[in-house]
PDB file of C-alpha atoms and ligand atoms in Angstrom:
ATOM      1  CA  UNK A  30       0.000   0.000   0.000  1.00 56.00           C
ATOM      2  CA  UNK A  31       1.100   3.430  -1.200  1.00 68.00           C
ATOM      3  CA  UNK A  32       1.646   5.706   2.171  1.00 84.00           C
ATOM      4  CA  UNK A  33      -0.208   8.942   2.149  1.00 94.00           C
ATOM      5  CA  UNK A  34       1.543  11.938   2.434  1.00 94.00           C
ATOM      6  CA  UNK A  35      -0.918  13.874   4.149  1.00 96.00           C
ATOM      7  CA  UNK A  36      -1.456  11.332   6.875  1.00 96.00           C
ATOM      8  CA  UNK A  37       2.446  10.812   7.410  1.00 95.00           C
ATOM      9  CA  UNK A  38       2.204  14.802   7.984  1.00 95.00           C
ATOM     10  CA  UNK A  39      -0.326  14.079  10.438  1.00 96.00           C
ATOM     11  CA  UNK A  40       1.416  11.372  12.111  1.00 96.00           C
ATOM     12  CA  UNK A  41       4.799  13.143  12.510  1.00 94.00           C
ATOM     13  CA  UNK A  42       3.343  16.512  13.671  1.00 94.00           C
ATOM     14  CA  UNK A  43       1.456  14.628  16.572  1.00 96.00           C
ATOM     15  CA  UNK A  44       4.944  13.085  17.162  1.00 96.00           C
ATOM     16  CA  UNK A  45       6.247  16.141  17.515  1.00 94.00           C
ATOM     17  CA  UNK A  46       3.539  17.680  19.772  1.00 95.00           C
ATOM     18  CA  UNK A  47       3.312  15.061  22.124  1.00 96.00           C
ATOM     19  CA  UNK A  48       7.599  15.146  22.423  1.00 95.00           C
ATOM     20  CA  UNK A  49       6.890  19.197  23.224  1.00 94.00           C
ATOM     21  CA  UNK A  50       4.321  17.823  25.980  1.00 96.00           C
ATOM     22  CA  UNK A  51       6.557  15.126  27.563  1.00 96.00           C
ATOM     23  CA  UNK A  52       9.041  18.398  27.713  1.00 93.00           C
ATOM     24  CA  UNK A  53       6.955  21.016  28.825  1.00 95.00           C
ATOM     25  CA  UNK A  54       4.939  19.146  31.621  1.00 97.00           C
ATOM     26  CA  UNK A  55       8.279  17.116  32.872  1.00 96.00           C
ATOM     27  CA  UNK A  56      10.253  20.641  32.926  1.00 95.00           C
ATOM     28  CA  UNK A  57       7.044  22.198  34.683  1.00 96.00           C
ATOM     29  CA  UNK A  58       6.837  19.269  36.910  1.00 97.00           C
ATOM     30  CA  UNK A  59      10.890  19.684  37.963  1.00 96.00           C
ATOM     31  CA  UNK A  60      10.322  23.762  38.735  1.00 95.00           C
ATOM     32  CA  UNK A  61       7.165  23.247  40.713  1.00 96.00           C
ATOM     33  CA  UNK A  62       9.304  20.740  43.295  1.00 97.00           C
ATOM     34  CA  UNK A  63      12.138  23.415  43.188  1.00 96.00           C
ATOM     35  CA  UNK A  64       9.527  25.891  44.499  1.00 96.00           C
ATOM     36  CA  UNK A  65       8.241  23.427  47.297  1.00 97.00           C
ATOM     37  CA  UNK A  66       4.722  22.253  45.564  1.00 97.00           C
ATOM     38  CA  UNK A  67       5.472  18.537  46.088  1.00 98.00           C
ATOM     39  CA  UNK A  68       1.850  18.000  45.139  1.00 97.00           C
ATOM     40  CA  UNK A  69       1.365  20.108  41.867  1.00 97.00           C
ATOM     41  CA  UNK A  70       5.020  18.490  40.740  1.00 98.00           C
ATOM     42  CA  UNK A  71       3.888  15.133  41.137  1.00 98.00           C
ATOM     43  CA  UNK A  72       0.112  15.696  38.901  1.00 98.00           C
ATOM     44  CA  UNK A  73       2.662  17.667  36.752  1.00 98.00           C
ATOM     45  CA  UNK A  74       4.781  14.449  36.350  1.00 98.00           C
ATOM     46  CA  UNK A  75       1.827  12.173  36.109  1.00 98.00           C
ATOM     47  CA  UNK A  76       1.041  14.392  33.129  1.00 98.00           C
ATOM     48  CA  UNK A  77       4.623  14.076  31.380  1.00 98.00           C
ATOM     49  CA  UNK A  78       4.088  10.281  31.921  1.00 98.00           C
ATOM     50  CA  UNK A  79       0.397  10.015  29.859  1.00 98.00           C
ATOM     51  CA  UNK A  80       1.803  12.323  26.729  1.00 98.00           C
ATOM     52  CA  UNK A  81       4.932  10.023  26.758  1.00 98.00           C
ATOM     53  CA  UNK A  82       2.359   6.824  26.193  1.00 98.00           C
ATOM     54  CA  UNK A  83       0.713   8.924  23.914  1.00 98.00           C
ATOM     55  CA  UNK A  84       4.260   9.394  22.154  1.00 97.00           C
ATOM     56  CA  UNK A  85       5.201   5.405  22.529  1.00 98.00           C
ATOM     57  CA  UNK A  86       2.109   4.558  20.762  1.00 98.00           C
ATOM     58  CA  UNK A  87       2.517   6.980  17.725  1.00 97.00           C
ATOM     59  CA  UNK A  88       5.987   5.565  17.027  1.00 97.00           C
ATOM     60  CA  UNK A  89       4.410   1.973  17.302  1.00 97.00           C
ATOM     61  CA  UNK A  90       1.644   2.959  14.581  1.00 97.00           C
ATOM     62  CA  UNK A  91       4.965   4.684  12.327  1.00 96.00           C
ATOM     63  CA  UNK A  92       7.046   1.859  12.838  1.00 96.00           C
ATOM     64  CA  UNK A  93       4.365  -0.198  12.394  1.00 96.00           C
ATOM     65  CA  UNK A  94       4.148   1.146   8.915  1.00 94.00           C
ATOM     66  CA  UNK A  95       7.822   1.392   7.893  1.00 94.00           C
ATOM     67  CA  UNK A  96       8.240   5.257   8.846  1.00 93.00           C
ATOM     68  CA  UNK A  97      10.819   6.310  10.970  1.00 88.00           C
ATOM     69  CA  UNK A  98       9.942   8.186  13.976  1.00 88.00           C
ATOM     70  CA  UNK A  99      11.524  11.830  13.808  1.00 82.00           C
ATOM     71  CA  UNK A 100       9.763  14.386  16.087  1.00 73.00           C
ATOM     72  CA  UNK A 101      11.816  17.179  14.037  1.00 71.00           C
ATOM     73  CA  UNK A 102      10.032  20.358  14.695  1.00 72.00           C
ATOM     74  CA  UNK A 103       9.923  20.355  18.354  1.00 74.00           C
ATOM     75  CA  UNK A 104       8.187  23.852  19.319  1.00 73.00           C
ATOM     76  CA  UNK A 105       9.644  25.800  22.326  1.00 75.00           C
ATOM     77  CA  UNK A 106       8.731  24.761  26.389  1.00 76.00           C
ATOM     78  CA  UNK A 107       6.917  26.833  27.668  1.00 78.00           C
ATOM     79  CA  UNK A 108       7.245  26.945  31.450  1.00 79.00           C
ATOM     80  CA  UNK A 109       6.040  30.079  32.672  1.00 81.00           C
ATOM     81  CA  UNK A 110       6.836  31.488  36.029  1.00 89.00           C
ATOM     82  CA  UNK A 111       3.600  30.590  38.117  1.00 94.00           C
ATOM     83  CA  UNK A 112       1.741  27.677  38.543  1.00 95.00           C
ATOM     84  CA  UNK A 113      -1.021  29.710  37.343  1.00 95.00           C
ATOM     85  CA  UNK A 114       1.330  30.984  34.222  1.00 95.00           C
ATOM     86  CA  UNK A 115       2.510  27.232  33.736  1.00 96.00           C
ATOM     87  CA  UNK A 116      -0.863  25.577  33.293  1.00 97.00           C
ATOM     88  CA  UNK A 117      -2.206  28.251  31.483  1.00 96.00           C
ATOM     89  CA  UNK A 118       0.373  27.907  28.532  1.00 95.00           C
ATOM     90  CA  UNK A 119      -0.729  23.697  29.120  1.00 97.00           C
ATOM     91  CA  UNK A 120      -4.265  24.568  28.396  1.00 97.00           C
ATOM     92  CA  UNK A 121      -3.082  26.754  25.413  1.00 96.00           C
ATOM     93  CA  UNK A 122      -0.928  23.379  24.445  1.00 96.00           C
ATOM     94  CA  UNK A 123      -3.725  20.558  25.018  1.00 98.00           C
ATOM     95  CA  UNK A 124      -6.191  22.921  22.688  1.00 98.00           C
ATOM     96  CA  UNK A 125      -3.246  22.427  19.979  1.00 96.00           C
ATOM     97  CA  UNK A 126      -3.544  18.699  20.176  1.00 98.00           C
ATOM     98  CA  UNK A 127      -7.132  19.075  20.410  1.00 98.00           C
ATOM     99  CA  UNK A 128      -6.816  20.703  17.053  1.00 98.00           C
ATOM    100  CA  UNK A 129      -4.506  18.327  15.562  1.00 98.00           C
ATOM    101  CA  UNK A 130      -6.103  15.126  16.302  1.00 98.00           C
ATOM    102  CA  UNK A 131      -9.370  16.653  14.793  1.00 98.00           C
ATOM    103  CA  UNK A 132      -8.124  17.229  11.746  1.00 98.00           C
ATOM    104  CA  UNK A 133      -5.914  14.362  11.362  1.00 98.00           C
ATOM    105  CA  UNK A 134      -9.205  11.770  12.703  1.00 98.00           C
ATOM    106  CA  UNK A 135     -11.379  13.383   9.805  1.00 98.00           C
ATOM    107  CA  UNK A 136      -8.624  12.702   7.643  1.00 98.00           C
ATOM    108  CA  UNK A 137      -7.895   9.429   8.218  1.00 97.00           C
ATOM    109  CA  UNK A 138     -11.582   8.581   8.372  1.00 97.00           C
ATOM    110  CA  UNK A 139     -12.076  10.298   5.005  1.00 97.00           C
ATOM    111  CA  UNK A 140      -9.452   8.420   3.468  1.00 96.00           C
ATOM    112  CA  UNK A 141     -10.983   5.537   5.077  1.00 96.00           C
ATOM    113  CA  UNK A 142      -7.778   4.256   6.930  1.00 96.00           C
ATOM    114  CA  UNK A 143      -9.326   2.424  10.043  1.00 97.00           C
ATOM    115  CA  UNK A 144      -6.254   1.935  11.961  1.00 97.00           C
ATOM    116  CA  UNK A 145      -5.125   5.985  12.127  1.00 97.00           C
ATOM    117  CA  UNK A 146      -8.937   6.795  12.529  1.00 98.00           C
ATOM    118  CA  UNK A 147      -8.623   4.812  15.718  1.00 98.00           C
ATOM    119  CA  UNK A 148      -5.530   5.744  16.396  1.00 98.00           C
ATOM    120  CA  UNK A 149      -6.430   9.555  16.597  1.00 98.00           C
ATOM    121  CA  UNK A 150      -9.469   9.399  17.596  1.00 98.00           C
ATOM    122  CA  UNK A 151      -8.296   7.775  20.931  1.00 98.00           C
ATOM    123  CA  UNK A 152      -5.729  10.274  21.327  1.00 98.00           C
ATOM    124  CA  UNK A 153      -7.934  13.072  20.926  1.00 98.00           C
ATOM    125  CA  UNK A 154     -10.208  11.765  23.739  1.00 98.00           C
ATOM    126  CA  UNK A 155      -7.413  11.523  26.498  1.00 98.00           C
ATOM    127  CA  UNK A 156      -6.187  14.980  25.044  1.00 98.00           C
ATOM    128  CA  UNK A 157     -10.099  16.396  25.354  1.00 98.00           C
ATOM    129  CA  UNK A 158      -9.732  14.866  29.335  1.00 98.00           C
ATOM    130  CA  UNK A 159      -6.318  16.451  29.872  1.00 98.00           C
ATOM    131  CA  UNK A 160      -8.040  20.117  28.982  1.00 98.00           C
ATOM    132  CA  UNK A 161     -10.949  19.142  31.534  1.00 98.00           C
ATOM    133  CA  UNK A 162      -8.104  18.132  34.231  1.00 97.00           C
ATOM    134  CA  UNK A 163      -6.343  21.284  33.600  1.00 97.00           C
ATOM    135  CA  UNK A 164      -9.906  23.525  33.529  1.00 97.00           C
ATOM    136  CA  UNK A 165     -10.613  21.847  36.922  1.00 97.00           C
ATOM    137  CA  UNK A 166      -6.949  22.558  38.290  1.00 97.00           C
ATOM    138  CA  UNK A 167      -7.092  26.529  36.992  1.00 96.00           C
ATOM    139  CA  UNK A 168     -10.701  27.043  38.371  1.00 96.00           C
ATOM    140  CA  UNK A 169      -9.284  25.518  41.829  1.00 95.00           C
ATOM    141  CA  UNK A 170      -6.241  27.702  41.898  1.00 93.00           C
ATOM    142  CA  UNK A 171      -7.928  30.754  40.993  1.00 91.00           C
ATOM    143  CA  UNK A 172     -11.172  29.946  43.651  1.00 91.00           C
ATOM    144  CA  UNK A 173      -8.074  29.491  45.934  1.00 87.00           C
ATOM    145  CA  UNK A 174      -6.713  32.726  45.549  1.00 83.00           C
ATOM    146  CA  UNK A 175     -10.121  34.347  46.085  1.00 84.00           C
ATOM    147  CA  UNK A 176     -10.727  32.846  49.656  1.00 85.00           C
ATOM    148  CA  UNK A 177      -7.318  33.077  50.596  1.00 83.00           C
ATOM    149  CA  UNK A 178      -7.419  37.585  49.373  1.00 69.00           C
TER     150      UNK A 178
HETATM  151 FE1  LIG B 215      -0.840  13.691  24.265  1.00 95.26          FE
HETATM  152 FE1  LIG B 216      -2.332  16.077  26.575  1.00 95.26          FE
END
């Protein structure tokens, strides 16, 4: 079978998104236990760990197909230099993948390739629950911030 270029666009920009996430929530993850929140670092970690499993399972779908694996355009981290700050930019970040896996499970579906519909379809689920987690977490902080004045 002939690969598609389109979908092996689609499938090595979500590589390289979900590499950016493994970065960005890992690095946020390391500067919230620098700053003492033991408990934010660890969700923040938890987070790195999902969008890693998200990154092992696109290179098992590309290598699965013949394609090597190259994350190339790896888009700045981008920490911030509040909790508030950090999971703002990760809302921004999870609305990207949001985005991408959209357009790439309409694709795939279109060009009726079963396994990639499936494939990003999935992925745009967890990413649609990450942007709930990360609504939750912002609404807490900022209710926080109110009680405390
Ligand atoms: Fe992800
Ligand atoms: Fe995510």
């Amino acid at each position: 079978m002939l690969m598609d270029p389109k979908l092996i666009g689609f499938l090595s920009r979500a590589l390289s998104h979900e590499m950016r996430a493994v970065q960005q929530y890992l690095a946020q993850s390391v500067l919230c236990d620098m700053w003492g929140l033991t408990e934010d670092a660890g969700k923040l970690r938890n987070e790195s760990g999902e969008e890693l499993e998200h990154v092992e399972r696109l290179i098992r779908h590309m290598l699965g197909l013949g394609l090597v694996p190259n994350g190339t355009q790896l888009p700045p981290v981008r920490a911030g230099r509040t909790l508030r700050e950090m999971l703002a930019a990760d809302w921004q970040m999870e609305r990207d993948a949001i985005r991408i896996y959209t357009e790439a499970s309409r694709y795939s579906a279109r060009i009726r390739n079963n396994a990639a519909c499936q494939l990003f379809t999935d992925l745009l689920h967890e990413e649609q629950k990450h942007l709930e987690l990360l609504q939750e977490w912002i609404m807490a902080l900022d209710q926080k911030e109110v009680t405390d004045g």
